[in-house]
PDB file of C-alpha atoms in Angstrom:
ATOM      1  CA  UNK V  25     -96.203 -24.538 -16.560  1.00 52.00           C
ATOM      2  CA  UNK V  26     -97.760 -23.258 -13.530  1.00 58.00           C
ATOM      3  CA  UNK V  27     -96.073 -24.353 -10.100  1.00 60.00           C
ATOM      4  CA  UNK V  28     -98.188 -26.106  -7.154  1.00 70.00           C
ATOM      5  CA  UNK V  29     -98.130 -23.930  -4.115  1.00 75.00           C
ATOM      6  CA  UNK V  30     -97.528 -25.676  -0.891  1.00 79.00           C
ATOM      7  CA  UNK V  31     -99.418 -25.365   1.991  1.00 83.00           C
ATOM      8  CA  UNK V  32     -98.062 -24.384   5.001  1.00 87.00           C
ATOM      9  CA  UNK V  33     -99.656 -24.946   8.283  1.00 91.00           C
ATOM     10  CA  UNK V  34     -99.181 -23.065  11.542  1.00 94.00           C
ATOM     11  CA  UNK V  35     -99.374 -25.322  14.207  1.00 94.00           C
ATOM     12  CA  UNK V  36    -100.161 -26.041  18.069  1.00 95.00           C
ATOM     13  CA  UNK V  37     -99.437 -29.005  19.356  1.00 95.00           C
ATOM     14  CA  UNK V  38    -101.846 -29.264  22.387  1.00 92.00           C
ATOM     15  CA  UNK V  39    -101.492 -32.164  25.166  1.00 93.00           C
ATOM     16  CA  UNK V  40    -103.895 -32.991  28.141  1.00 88.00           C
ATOM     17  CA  UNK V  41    -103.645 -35.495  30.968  1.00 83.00           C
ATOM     18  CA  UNK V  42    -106.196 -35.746  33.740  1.00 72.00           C
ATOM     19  CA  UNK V  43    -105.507 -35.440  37.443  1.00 66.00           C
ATOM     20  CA  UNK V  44    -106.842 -38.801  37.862  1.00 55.00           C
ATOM     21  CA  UNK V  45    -104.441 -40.498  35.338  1.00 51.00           C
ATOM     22  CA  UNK V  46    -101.175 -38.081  36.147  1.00 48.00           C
ATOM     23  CA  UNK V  47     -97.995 -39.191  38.226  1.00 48.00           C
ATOM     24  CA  UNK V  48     -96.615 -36.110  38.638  1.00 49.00           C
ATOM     25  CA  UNK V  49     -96.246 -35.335  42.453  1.00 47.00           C
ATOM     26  CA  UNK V  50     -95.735 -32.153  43.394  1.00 48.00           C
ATOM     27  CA  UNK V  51     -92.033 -30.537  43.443  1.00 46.00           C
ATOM     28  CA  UNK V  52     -90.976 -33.940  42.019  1.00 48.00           C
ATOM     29  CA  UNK V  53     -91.665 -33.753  38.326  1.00 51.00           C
ATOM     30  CA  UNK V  54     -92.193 -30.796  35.901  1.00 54.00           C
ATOM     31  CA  UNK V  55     -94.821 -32.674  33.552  1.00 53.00           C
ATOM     32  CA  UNK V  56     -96.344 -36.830  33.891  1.00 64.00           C
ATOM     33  CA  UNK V  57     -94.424 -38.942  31.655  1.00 70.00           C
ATOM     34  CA  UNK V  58     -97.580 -39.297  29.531  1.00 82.00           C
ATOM     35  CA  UNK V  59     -97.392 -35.605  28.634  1.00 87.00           C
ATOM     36  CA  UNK V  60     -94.043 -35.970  27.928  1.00 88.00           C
ATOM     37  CA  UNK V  61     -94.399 -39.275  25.627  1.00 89.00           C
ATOM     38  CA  UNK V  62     -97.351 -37.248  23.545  1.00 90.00           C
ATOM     39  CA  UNK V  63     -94.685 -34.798  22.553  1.00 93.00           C
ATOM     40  CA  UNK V  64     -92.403 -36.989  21.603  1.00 93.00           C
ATOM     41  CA  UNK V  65     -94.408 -38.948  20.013  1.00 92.00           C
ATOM     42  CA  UNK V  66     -95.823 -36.209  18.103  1.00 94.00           C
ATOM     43  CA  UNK V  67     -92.119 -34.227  17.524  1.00 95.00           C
ATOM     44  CA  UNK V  68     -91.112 -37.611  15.864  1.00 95.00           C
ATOM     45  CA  UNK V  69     -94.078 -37.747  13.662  1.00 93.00           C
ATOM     46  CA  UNK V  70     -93.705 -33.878  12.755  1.00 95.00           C
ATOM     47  CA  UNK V  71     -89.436 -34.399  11.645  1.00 95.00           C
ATOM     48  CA  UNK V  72     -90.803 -35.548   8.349  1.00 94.00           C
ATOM     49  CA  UNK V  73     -93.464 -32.713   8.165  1.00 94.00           C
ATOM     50  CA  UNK V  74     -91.806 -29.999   6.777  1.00 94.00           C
ATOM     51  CA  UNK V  75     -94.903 -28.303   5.614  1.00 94.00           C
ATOM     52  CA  UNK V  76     -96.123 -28.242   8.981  1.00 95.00           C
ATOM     53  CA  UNK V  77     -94.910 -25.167  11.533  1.00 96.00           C
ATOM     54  CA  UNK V  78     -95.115 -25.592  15.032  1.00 96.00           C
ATOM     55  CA  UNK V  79     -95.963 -22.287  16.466  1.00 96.00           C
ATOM     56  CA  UNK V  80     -96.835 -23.552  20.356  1.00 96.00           C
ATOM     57  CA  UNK V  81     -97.214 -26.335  22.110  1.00 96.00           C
ATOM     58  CA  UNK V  82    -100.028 -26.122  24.484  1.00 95.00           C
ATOM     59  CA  UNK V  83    -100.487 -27.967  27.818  1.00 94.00           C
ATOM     60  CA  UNK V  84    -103.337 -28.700  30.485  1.00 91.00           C
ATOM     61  CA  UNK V  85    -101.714 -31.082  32.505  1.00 86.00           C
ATOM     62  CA  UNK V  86    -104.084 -32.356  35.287  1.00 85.00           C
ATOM     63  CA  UNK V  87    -107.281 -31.339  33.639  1.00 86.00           C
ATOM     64  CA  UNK V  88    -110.455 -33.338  33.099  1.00 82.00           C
ATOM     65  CA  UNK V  89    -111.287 -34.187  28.930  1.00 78.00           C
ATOM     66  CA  UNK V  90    -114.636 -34.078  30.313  1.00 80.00           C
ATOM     67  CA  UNK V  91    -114.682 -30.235  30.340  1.00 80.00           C
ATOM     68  CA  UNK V  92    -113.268 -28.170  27.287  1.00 82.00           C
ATOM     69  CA  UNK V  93    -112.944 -25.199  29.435  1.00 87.00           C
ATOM     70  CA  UNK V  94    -109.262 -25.502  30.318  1.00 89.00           C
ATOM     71  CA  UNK V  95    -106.605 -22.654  30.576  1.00 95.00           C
ATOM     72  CA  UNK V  96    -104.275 -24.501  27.509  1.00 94.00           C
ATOM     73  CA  UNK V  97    -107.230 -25.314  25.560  1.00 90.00           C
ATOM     74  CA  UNK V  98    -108.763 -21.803  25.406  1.00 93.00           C
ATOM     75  CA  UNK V  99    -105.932 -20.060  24.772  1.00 96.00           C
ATOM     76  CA  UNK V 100    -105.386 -21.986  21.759  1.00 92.00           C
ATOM     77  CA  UNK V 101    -108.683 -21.538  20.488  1.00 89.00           C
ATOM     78  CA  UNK V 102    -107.791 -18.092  20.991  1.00 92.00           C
ATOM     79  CA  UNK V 103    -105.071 -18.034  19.070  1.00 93.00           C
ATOM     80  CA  UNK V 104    -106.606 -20.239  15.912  1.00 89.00           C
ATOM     81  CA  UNK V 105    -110.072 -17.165  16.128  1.00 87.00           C
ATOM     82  CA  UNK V 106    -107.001 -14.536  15.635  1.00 91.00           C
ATOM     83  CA  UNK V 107    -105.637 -16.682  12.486  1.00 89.00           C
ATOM     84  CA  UNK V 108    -101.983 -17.079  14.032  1.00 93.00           C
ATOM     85  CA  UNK V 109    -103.043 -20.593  13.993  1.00 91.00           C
ATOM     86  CA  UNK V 110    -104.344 -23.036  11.119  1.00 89.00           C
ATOM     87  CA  UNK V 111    -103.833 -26.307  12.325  1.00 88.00           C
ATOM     88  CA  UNK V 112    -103.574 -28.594  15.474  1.00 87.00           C
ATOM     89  CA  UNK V 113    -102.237 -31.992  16.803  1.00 89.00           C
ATOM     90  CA  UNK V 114    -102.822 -34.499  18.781  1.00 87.00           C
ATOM     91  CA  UNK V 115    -101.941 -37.668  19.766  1.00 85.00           C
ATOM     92  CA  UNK V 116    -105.435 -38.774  19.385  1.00 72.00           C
ATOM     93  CA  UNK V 117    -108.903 -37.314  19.969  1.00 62.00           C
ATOM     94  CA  UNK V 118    -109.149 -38.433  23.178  1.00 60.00           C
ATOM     95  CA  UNK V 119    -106.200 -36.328  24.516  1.00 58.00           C
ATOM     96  CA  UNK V 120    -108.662 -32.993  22.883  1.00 61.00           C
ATOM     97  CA  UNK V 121    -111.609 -34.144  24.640  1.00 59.00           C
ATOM     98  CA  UNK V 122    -113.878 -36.995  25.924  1.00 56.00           C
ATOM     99  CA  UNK V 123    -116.843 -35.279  24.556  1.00 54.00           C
ATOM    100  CA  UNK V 124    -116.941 -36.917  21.227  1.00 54.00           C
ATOM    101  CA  UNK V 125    -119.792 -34.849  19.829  1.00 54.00           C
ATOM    102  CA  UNK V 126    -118.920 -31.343  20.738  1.00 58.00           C
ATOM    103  CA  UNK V 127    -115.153 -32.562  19.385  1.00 56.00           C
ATOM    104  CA  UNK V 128    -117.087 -32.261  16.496  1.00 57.00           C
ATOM    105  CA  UNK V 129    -117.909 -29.120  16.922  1.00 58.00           C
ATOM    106  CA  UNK V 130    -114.132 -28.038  16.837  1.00 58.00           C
ATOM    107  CA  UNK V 131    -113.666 -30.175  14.125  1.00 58.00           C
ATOM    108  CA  UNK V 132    -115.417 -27.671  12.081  1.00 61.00           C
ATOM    109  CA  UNK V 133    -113.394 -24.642  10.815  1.00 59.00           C
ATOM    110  CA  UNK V 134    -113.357 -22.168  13.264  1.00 54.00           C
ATOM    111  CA  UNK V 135    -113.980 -18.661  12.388  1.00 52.00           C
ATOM    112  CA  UNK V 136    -110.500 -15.972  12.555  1.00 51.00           C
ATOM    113  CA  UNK V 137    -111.645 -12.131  13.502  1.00 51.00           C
ATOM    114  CA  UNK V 138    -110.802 -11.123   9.908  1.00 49.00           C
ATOM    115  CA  UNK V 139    -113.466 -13.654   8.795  1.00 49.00           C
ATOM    116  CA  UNK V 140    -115.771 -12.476  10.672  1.00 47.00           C
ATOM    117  CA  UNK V 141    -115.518  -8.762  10.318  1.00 45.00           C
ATOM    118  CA  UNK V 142    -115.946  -9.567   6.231  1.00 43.00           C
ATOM    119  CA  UNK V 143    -119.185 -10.979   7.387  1.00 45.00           C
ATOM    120  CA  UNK V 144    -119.731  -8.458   9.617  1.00 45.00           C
ATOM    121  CA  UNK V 145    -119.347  -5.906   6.809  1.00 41.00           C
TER     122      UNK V 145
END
């Protein structure tokens, strides 16, 4: 009898608040309590996940959703092209971006280097 193999995933969680919505003041708070309510919402959800890894947890704190080019953002997108990632969470989509057709562009598997280099080849 042949066992099931169970899939792992490596995981960023990745949260976003804009400027315009924040209430962190500066030198008075660390992170808005938003930011910090996404991750706890999302560390509660992920206790009975054991299947899923968290590898990072990603913030842009005072950035736009209008704009995917933020410093949090890329770098994870960095890290899921170089395989180290397979898999990332939000609280919802509109924490990712506001943009909701290039969020379907992401929604697509990206490509890792290794992929690529076999098409490359």
């Amino acid at each position: 009898m042949a066992s099931k193999k169970k899939t792992v995933y490596r995981a960023s969680i990745y949260l976003r608040l804009s400027k315009e919505d924040g209430d962190v003041v500066t030198g008075s708070k660390i992170e808005s309590d938003s930011i910090s309510n996404q991750k706890s919402l999302i560390l509660e959800y992920l206790k009975s996940r054991p299947e899923i890894q968290i590898v990072s947890i990603r913030e842009d704190d005072g950035y736009t959703g209008t704009d995917f080019n933020r410093p949090a953002f890329q770098a994870m997108l960095e890290d899921v092209k170089k395989g180290e990632l397979n898999c990332i969470i939000v609280k919802d989509f509109s924490w990712f971006g506001r943009d909701y057709i290039e969020i379907g562009d992401y929604l697509e598997p990206l490509q890792t280097e290794g992929e690529r280099r076999m098409r490359e080849a």
